[in-house]
Amino acid sequence: MNYDLLLHMDMESQETMDIALGNIENYMLALPDETFQIVLVANGPAVKLFKKANFSAAMAVTRLHEKGAKFKLCANSLKKFAIPAEEIIEGCEAIQAGIVAIVRMQREGFAYVRP
C-alpha cells in the first residue's frame, strides 16, 4: 500500500499552517513501521508563512524536515511576494511552479490533502 502524502497550502493562514504541521506530525506517528514520503507544497500567499521570522513555524518545520518531511515553496510565489532565499526557513526548497509539482505528485500516487 502506498502511504505517500501531499499537503497543499495556498492561503496565508497561520491556523491552516498549524493544522498542516500537526497533520504531518500525526501522520508520521501513526505509521511508525511504514515507508512513505510526506511533502507540503506552498504556493500563492502561503509562502509568506515560511519565513525565518515566523519563529514557531520555523522550529516545527525544521524539526519535521529532520524527520524526513519535505517542504516545497513555489518560486513564482516567492518572487511575486519579493521573498529572498535567505529569508526562507532552513529545509524548505524553492521549486519552479507549485501547481505543476502538485500534479506530478498526484500522478505518482501521492494522496492529496488540503489542511
mmCIF file of N, CA and C in Angstrom, residues 7-114:
data_model
loop_
_atom_site.group_PDB
_atom_site.id
_atom_site.type_symbol
_atom_site.label_atom_id
_atom_site.label_comp_id
_atom_site.label_asym_id
_atom_site.label_seq_id
_atom_site.Cartn_x
_atom_site.Cartn_y
_atom_site.Cartn_z
ATOM 1 N N LEU A 7 0.484 17.487 1.063
ATOM 2 C CA LEU A 7 -0.356 18.536 1.641
ATOM 3 C C LEU A 7 -0.141 19.807 0.838
ATOM 4 N N HIS A 8 -1.207 20.562 0.633
ATOM 5 C CA HIS A 8 -1.139 21.765 -0.197
ATOM 6 C C HIS A 8 -1.701 22.960 0.564
ATOM 7 N N MET A 9 -0.900 24.019 0.626
ATOM 8 C CA MET A 9 -1.342 25.283 1.227
ATOM 9 C C MET A 9 -1.209 26.387 0.195
ATOM 10 N N ASP A 10 -2.256 27.216 0.078
ATOM 11 C CA ASP A 10 -2.165 28.355 -0.833
ATOM 12 C C ASP A 10 -2.708 29.653 -0.225
ATOM 13 N N MET A 11 -3.093 29.604 1.038
ATOM 14 C CA MET A 11 -3.588 30.805 1.713
ATOM 15 C C MET A 11 -2.675 31.170 2.872
ATOM 16 N N GLU A 12 -2.555 32.443 3.139
ATOM 17 C CA GLU A 12 -1.719 32.934 4.240
ATOM 18 C C GLU A 12 -2.515 32.876 5.540
ATOM 19 N N SER A 13 -2.559 31.692 6.130
ATOM 20 C CA SER A 13 -3.309 31.478 7.360
ATOM 21 C C SER A 13 -2.433 30.689 8.334
ATOM 22 N N GLN A 14 -2.055 31.325 9.432
ATOM 23 C CA GLN A 14 -1.240 30.647 10.438
ATOM 24 C C GLN A 14 -1.995 29.459 11.011
ATOM 25 N N GLU A 15 -3.304 29.591 11.172
ATOM 26 C CA GLU A 15 -4.107 28.481 11.695
ATOM 27 C C GLU A 15 -4.024 27.268 10.759
ATOM 28 N N THR A 16 -4.127 27.502 9.452
ATOM 29 C CA THR A 16 -4.020 26.409 8.489
ATOM 30 C C THR A 16 -2.625 25.795 8.525
ATOM 31 N N MET A 17 -1.608 26.636 8.663
ATOM 32 C CA MET A 17 -0.243 26.112 8.737
ATOM 33 C C MET A 17 -0.072 25.239 9.979
ATOM 34 N N ASP A 18 -0.597 25.692 11.106
ATOM 35 C CA ASP A 18 -0.508 24.902 12.335
ATOM 36 C C ASP A 18 -1.206 23.556 12.175
ATOM 37 N N ILE A 19 -2.350 23.554 11.499
ATOM 38 C CA ILE A 19 -3.074 22.305 11.241
ATOM 39 C C ILE A 19 -2.241 21.399 10.336
ATOM 40 N N ALA A 20 -1.666 21.963 9.281
ATOM 41 C CA ALA A 20 -0.853 21.170 8.349
ATOM 42 C C ALA A 20 0.349 20.552 9.060
ATOM 43 N N LEU A 21 1.047 21.332 9.867
ATOM 44 C CA LEU A 21 2.217 20.818 10.580
ATOM 45 C C LEU A 21 1.802 19.754 11.593
ATOM 46 N N GLY A 22 0.668 19.950 12.241
ATOM 47 C CA GLY A 22 0.135 18.936 13.153
ATOM 48 C C GLY A 22 -0.242 17.664 12.412
ATOM 49 N N ASN A 23 -0.830 17.812 11.228
ATOM 50 C CA ASN A 23 -1.174 16.642 10.414
ATOM 51 C C ASN A 23 0.071 15.849 10.037
ATOM 52 N N ILE A 24 1.138 16.556 9.679
ATOM 53 C CA ILE A 24 2.390 15.877 9.324
ATOM 54 C C ILE A 24 2.911 15.091 10.516
ATOM 55 N N GLU A 25 2.948 15.734 11.659
ATOM 56 C CA GLU A 25 3.422 15.080 12.893
ATOM 57 C C GLU A 25 2.591 13.839 13.198
ATOM 58 N N ASN A 26 1.270 13.984 13.167
ATOM 59 C CA ASN A 26 0.380 12.868 13.490
ATOM 60 C C ASN A 26 0.500 11.736 12.478
ATOM 61 N N TYR A 27 0.657 12.068 11.219
ATOM 62 C CA TYR A 27 0.801 11.067 10.163
ATOM 63 C C TYR A 27 2.054 10.228 10.398
ATOM 64 N N MET A 28 3.140 10.914 10.696
ATOM 65 C CA MET A 28 4.396 10.212 10.954
ATOM 66 C C MET A 28 4.275 9.289 12.172
ATOM 67 N N LEU A 29 3.629 9.758 13.217
ATOM 68 C CA LEU A 29 3.463 8.955 14.431
ATOM 69 C C LEU A 29 2.551 7.748 14.203
ATOM 70 N N ALA A 30 1.566 7.897 13.319
ATOM 71 C CA ALA A 30 0.587 6.832 13.081
ATOM 72 C C ALA A 30 1.130 5.704 12.209
ATOM 73 N N LEU A 31 2.233 5.950 11.507
ATOM 74 C CA LEU A 31 2.777 4.947 10.587
ATOM 75 C C LEU A 31 4.247 4.636 10.897
ATOM 76 N N PRO A 32 4.546 4.233 12.128
ATOM 77 C CA PRO A 32 5.949 4.064 12.505
ATOM 78 C C PRO A 32 6.686 2.964 11.740
ATOM 79 N N ASP A 33 5.963 1.971 11.237
ATOM 80 C CA ASP A 33 6.614 0.849 10.558
ATOM 81 C C ASP A 33 6.438 0.882 9.048
ATOM 82 N N GLU A 34 5.933 1.989 8.517
ATOM 83 C CA GLU A 34 5.699 2.107 7.080
ATOM 84 C C GLU A 34 6.741 3.019 6.445
ATOM 85 N N THR A 35 6.981 2.795 5.166
ATOM 86 C CA THR A 35 7.858 3.666 4.386
ATOM 87 C C THR A 35 6.963 4.576 3.551
ATOM 88 N N PHE A 36 7.196 5.870 3.640
ATOM 89 C CA PHE A 36 6.379 6.820 2.889
ATOM 90 C C PHE A 36 7.122 8.133 2.740
ATOM 91 N N GLN A 37 6.628 8.924 1.808
ATOM 92 C CA GLN A 37 7.109 10.293 1.646
ATOM 93 C C GLN A 37 5.983 11.229 2.083
ATOM 94 N N ILE A 38 6.360 12.339 2.672
ATOM 95 C CA ILE A 38 5.379 13.356 3.032
ATOM 96 C C ILE A 38 5.920 14.699 2.568
ATOM 97 N N VAL A 39 5.113 15.395 1.760
ATOM 98 C CA VAL A 39 5.540 16.650 1.141
ATOM 99 C C VAL A 39 4.456 17.696 1.349
ATOM 100 N N LEU A 40 4.867 18.875 1.782
ATOM 101 C CA LEU A 40 3.963 20.021 1.844
ATOM 102 C C LEU A 40 4.395 20.984 0.747
ATOM 103 N N VAL A 41 3.461 21.332 -0.142
ATOM 104 C CA VAL A 41 3.720 22.314 -1.196
ATOM 105 C C VAL A 41 2.956 23.578 -0.848
ATOM 106 N N ALA A 42 3.666 24.700 -0.829
ATOM 107 C CA ALA A 42 3.042 26.001 -0.576
ATOM 108 C C ALA A 42 3.204 26.878 -1.801
ATOM 109 N N ASN A 43 2.103 27.480 -2.225
ATOM 110 C CA ASN A 43 2.147 28.456 -3.306
ATOM 111 C C ASN A 43 1.232 29.623 -2.939
ATOM 112 N N GLY A 44 1.192 30.608 -3.806
ATOM 113 C CA GLY A 44 0.383 31.787 -3.513
ATOM 114 C C GLY A 44 0.832 32.446 -2.216
ATOM 115 N N PRO A 45 -0.094 33.133 -1.533
ATOM 116 C CA PRO A 45 0.264 33.853 -0.305
ATOM 117 C C PRO A 45 0.791 32.962 0.819
ATOM 118 N N ALA A 46 0.564 31.643 0.749
ATOM 119 C CA ALA A 46 1.032 30.742 1.809
ATOM 120 C C ALA A 46 2.546 30.766 1.971
ATOM 121 N N VAL A 47 3.279 31.096 0.912
ATOM 122 C CA VAL A 47 4.748 31.097 1.025
ATOM 123 C C VAL A 47 5.230 32.109 2.059
ATOM 124 N N LYS A 48 4.437 33.132 2.338
ATOM 125 C CA LYS A 48 4.828 34.152 3.317
ATOM 126 C C LYS A 48 4.997 33.565 4.720
ATOM 127 N N LEU A 49 4.341 32.452 4.987
ATOM 128 C CA LEU A 49 4.401 31.821 6.312
ATOM 129 C C LEU A 49 5.700 31.060 6.541
ATOM 130 N N PHE A 50 6.485 30.848 5.492
ATOM 131 C CA PHE A 50 7.698 30.044 5.585
ATOM 132 C C PHE A 50 8.956 30.894 5.686
ATOM 133 N N LYS A 51 8.801 32.068 6.300
ATOM 134 C CA LYS A 51 9.951 32.945 6.533
ATOM 135 C C LYS A 51 10.544 32.643 7.907
ATOM 136 N N LYS A 52 11.845 32.777 8.006
ATOM 137 C CA LYS A 52 12.535 32.532 9.274
ATOM 138 C C LYS A 52 11.949 33.362 10.414
ATOM 139 N N ALA A 53 11.404 34.523 10.100
ATOM 140 C CA ALA A 53 10.840 35.402 11.118
ATOM 141 C C ALA A 53 9.610 34.792 11.799
ATOM 142 N N ASN A 54 8.995 33.797 11.190
ATOM 143 C CA ASN A 54 7.858 33.085 11.779
ATOM 144 C C ASN A 54 8.449 31.993 12.680
ATOM 145 N N PHE A 55 8.895 32.389 13.872
ATOM 146 C CA PHE A 55 9.708 31.538 14.739
ATOM 147 C C PHE A 55 9.060 30.210 15.098
ATOM 148 N N SER A 56 7.792 30.221 15.487
ATOM 149 C CA SER A 56 7.160 28.957 15.890
ATOM 150 C C SER A 56 7.078 27.998 14.706
ATOM 151 N N ALA A 57 6.747 28.520 13.542
ATOM 152 C CA ALA A 57 6.694 27.672 12.343
ATOM 153 C C ALA A 57 8.085 27.196 11.972
ATOM 154 N N ALA A 58 9.065 28.051 12.094
ATOM 155 C CA ALA A 58 10.435 27.689 11.730
ATOM 156 C C ALA A 58 10.915 26.508 12.566
ATOM 157 N N MET A 59 10.630 26.521 13.845
ATOM 158 C CA MET A 59 11.051 25.420 14.716
ATOM 159 C C MET A 59 10.360 24.124 14.308
ATOM 160 N N ALA A 60 9.050 24.184 14.056
ATOM 161 C CA ALA A 60 8.297 22.980 13.694
ATOM 162 C C ALA A 60 8.722 22.453 12.326
ATOM 163 N N VAL A 61 8.887 23.340 11.347
ATOM 164 C CA VAL A 61 9.300 22.917 10.006
ATOM 165 C C VAL A 61 10.677 22.257 10.070
ATOM 166 N N THR A 62 11.593 22.872 10.779
ATOM 167 C CA THR A 62 12.946 22.312 10.900
ATOM 168 C C THR A 62 12.911 20.934 11.540
ATOM 169 N N ARG A 63 12.151 20.789 12.618
ATOM 170 C CA ARG A 63 12.047 19.505 13.317
ATOM 171 C C ARG A 63 11.438 18.436 12.404
ATOM 172 N N LEU A 64 10.368 18.779 11.684
ATOM 173 C CA LEU A 64 9.714 17.813 10.802
ATOM 174 C C LEU A 64 10.587 17.476 9.593
ATOM 175 N N HIS A 65 11.318 18.470 9.107
ATOM 176 C CA HIS A 65 12.242 18.222 7.997
ATOM 177 C C HIS A 65 13.321 17.229 8.426
ATOM 178 N N GLU A 66 13.817 17.374 9.633
ATOM 179 C CA GLU A 66 14.831 16.456 10.154
ATOM 180 C C GLU A 66 14.293 15.028 10.274
ATOM 181 N N LYS A 67 12.964 14.887 10.414
ATOM 182 C CA LYS A 67 12.332 13.564 10.481
ATOM 183 C C LYS A 67 11.977 13.025 9.097
ATOM 184 N N GLY A 68 12.223 13.826 8.041
ATOM 185 C CA GLY A 68 12.002 13.337 6.684
ATOM 186 C C GLY A 68 10.932 14.052 5.876
ATOM 187 N N ALA A 69 10.174 14.951 6.477
ATOM 188 C CA ALA A 69 9.166 15.696 5.710
ATOM 189 C C ALA A 69 9.857 16.678 4.773
ATOM 190 N N LYS A 70 9.241 16.890 3.623
ATOM 191 C CA LYS A 70 9.783 17.839 2.656
ATOM 192 C C LYS A 70 8.836 19.025 2.526
ATOM 193 N N PHE A 71 9.432 20.212 2.391
ATOM 194 C CA PHE A 71 8.673 21.445 2.261
ATOM 195 C C PHE A 71 9.109 22.136 0.977
ATOM 196 N N LYS A 72 8.166 22.269 0.040
ATOM 197 C CA LYS A 72 8.476 22.835 -1.273
ATOM 198 C C LYS A 72 7.667 24.118 -1.459
ATOM 199 N N LEU A 73 8.382 25.208 -1.768
ATOM 200 C CA LEU A 73 7.759 26.515 -1.927
ATOM 201 C C LEU A 73 7.841 26.941 -3.382
ATOM 202 N N CYS A 74 6.754 27.447 -3.899
ATOM 203 C CA CYS A 74 6.680 27.879 -5.282
ATOM 204 C C CYS A 74 7.577 29.104 -5.514
ATOM 205 N N ALA A 75 8.561 28.959 -6.400
ATOM 206 C CA ALA A 75 9.482 30.061 -6.708
ATOM 207 C C ALA A 75 8.741 31.236 -7.339
ATOM 208 N N ASN A 76 7.708 30.946 -8.119
ATOM 209 C CA ASN A 76 6.930 32.034 -8.718
ATOM 210 C C ASN A 76 6.273 32.890 -7.631
ATOM 211 N N SER A 77 5.756 32.236 -6.596
ATOM 212 C CA SER A 77 5.117 32.966 -5.491
ATOM 213 C C SER A 77 6.151 33.711 -4.651
ATOM 214 N N LEU A 78 7.297 33.071 -4.407
ATOM 215 C CA LEU A 78 8.358 33.757 -3.656
ATOM 216 C C LEU A 78 8.773 35.032 -4.380
ATOM 217 N N LYS A 79 8.877 34.948 -5.686
ATOM 218 C CA LYS A 79 9.249 36.122 -6.486
ATOM 219 C C LYS A 79 8.152 37.183 -6.427
ATOM 220 N N LYS A 80 6.910 36.758 -6.582
ATOM 221 C CA LYS A 80 5.775 37.696 -6.557
ATOM 222 C C LYS A 80 5.724 38.488 -5.259
ATOM 223 N N PHE A 81 6.028 37.810 -4.135
ATOM 224 C CA PHE A 81 5.959 38.474 -2.833
ATOM 225 C C PHE A 81 7.322 38.967 -2.363
ATOM 226 N N ALA A 82 8.294 38.977 -3.273
ATOM 227 C CA ALA A 82 9.643 39.522 -3.017
ATOM 228 C C ALA A 82 10.279 38.923 -1.760
ATOM 229 N N ILE A 83 10.243 37.593 -1.672
ATOM 230 C CA ILE A 83 10.839 36.895 -0.531
ATOM 231 C C ILE A 83 12.148 36.268 -1.010
ATOM 232 N N PRO A 84 13.281 36.791 -0.561
ATOM 233 C CA PRO A 84 14.573 36.223 -0.986
ATOM 234 C C PRO A 84 14.868 34.893 -0.290
ATOM 235 N N ALA A 85 15.703 34.099 -0.918
ATOM 236 C CA ALA A 85 16.039 32.760 -0.413
ATOM 237 C C ALA A 85 16.574 32.797 1.013
ATOM 238 N N GLU A 86 17.338 33.822 1.356
ATOM 239 C CA GLU A 86 17.934 33.868 2.699
ATOM 240 C C GLU A 86 16.901 34.092 3.811
ATOM 241 N N GLU A 87 15.671 34.468 3.463
ATOM 242 C CA GLU A 87 14.623 34.651 4.466
ATOM 243 C C GLU A 87 13.782 33.397 4.688
ATOM 244 N N ILE A 88 14.015 32.358 3.889
ATOM 245 C CA ILE A 88 13.209 31.141 3.953
ATOM 246 C C ILE A 88 13.729 30.218 5.060
ATOM 247 N N ILE A 89 12.805 29.543 5.719
ATOM 248 C CA ILE A 89 13.138 28.589 6.774
ATOM 249 C C ILE A 89 14.064 27.508 6.217
ATOM 250 N N GLU A 90 15.081 27.165 7.007
ATOM 251 C CA GLU A 90 16.009 26.093 6.633
ATOM 252 C C GLU A 90 15.223 24.809 6.364
ATOM 253 N N GLY A 91 15.604 24.095 5.334
ATOM 254 C CA GLY A 91 14.948 22.834 4.996
ATOM 255 C C GLY A 91 13.851 22.978 3.969
ATOM 256 N N CYS A 92 13.476 24.214 3.639
ATOM 257 C CA CYS A 92 12.480 24.440 2.595
ATOM 258 C C CYS A 92 13.198 24.554 1.251
ATOM 259 N N GLU A 93 12.565 24.042 0.222
ATOM 260 C CA GLU A 93 13.139 24.047 -1.121
ATOM 261 C C GLU A 93 12.255 24.876 -2.046
ATOM 262 N N ALA A 94 12.857 25.776 -2.783
ATOM 263 C CA ALA A 94 12.116 26.529 -3.796
ATOM 264 C C ALA A 94 12.029 25.671 -5.055
ATOM 265 N N ILE A 95 10.821 25.528 -5.570
ATOM 266 C CA ILE A 95 10.598 24.786 -6.815
ATOM 267 C C ILE A 95 9.973 25.739 -7.826
ATOM 268 N N GLN A 96 10.144 25.460 -9.094
ATOM 269 C CA GLN A 96 9.720 26.405 -10.125
ATOM 270 C C GLN A 96 8.238 26.762 -10.043
ATOM 271 N N ALA A 97 7.374 25.762 -10.069
ATOM 272 C CA ALA A 97 5.931 26.028 -10.080
ATOM 273 C C ALA A 97 5.230 25.034 -9.164
ATOM 274 N N GLY A 98 4.631 25.527 -8.117
ATOM 275 C CA GLY A 98 3.978 24.664 -7.135
ATOM 276 C C GLY A 98 2.868 23.826 -7.713
ATOM 277 N N ILE A 99 2.051 24.407 -8.563
ATOM 278 C CA ILE A 99 0.908 23.677 -9.105
ATOM 279 C C ILE A 99 1.361 22.517 -9.985
ATOM 280 N N VAL A 100 2.452 22.699 -10.712
ATOM 281 C CA VAL A 100 2.993 21.612 -11.542
ATOM 282 C C VAL A 100 3.498 20.487 -10.650
ATOM 283 N N ALA A 101 4.166 20.826 -9.570
ATOM 284 C CA ALA A 101 4.655 19.814 -8.629
ATOM 285 C C ALA A 101 3.492 19.026 -8.036
ATOM 286 N N ILE A 102 2.407 19.694 -7.730
ATOM 287 C CA ILE A 102 1.227 19.029 -7.177
ATOM 288 C C ILE A 102 0.677 18.007 -8.167
ATOM 289 N N VAL A 103 0.537 18.400 -9.409
ATOM 290 C CA VAL A 103 0.023 17.493 -10.430
ATOM 291 C C VAL A 103 0.955 16.294 -10.597
ATOM 292 N N ARG A 104 2.242 16.556 -10.651
ATOM 293 C CA ARG A 104 3.208 15.457 -10.799
ATOM 294 C C ARG A 104 3.108 14.456 -9.654
ATOM 295 N N MET A 105 3.056 14.971 -8.433
ATOM 296 C CA MET A 105 2.995 14.068 -7.286
ATOM 297 C C MET A 105 1.690 13.278 -7.252
ATOM 298 N N GLN A 106 0.595 13.898 -7.648
ATOM 299 C CA GLN A 106 -0.664 13.159 -7.708
ATOM 300 C C GLN A 106 -0.569 12.036 -8.745
ATOM 301 N N ARG A 107 0.059 12.304 -9.855
ATOM 302 C CA ARG A 107 0.245 11.267 -10.879
ATOM 303 C C ARG A 107 1.138 10.143 -10.376
ATOM 304 N N GLU A 108 2.046 10.448 -9.448
ATOM 305 C CA GLU A 108 2.938 9.439 -8.870
ATOM 306 C C GLU A 108 2.263 8.649 -7.745
ATOM 307 N N GLY A 109 1.012 8.984 -7.427
ATOM 308 C CA GLY A 109 0.270 8.222 -6.432
ATOM 309 C C GLY A 109 0.170 8.833 -5.051
ATOM 310 N N PHE A 110 0.651 10.076 -4.879
ATOM 311 C CA PHE A 110 0.528 10.749 -3.590
ATOM 312 C C PHE A 110 -0.959 11.036 -3.308
ATOM 313 N N ALA A 111 -1.382 10.784 -2.079
ATOM 314 C CA ALA A 111 -2.703 11.206 -1.642
ATOM 315 C C ALA A 111 -2.640 12.714 -1.437
ATOM 316 N N TYR A 112 -3.674 13.438 -1.856
ATOM 317 C CA TYR A 112 -3.705 14.895 -1.815
ATOM 318 C C TYR A 112 -4.629 15.364 -0.692
ATOM 319 N N VAL A 113 -4.099 16.268 0.161
ATOM 320 C CA VAL A 113 -4.874 16.807 1.276
ATOM 321 C C VAL A 113 -4.667 18.300 1.363
ATOM 322 N N ARG A 114 -5.752 19.023 1.587
ATOM 323 C CA ARG A 114 -5.664 20.459 1.897
ATOM 324 C C ARG A 114 -6.080 20.605 3.357
#
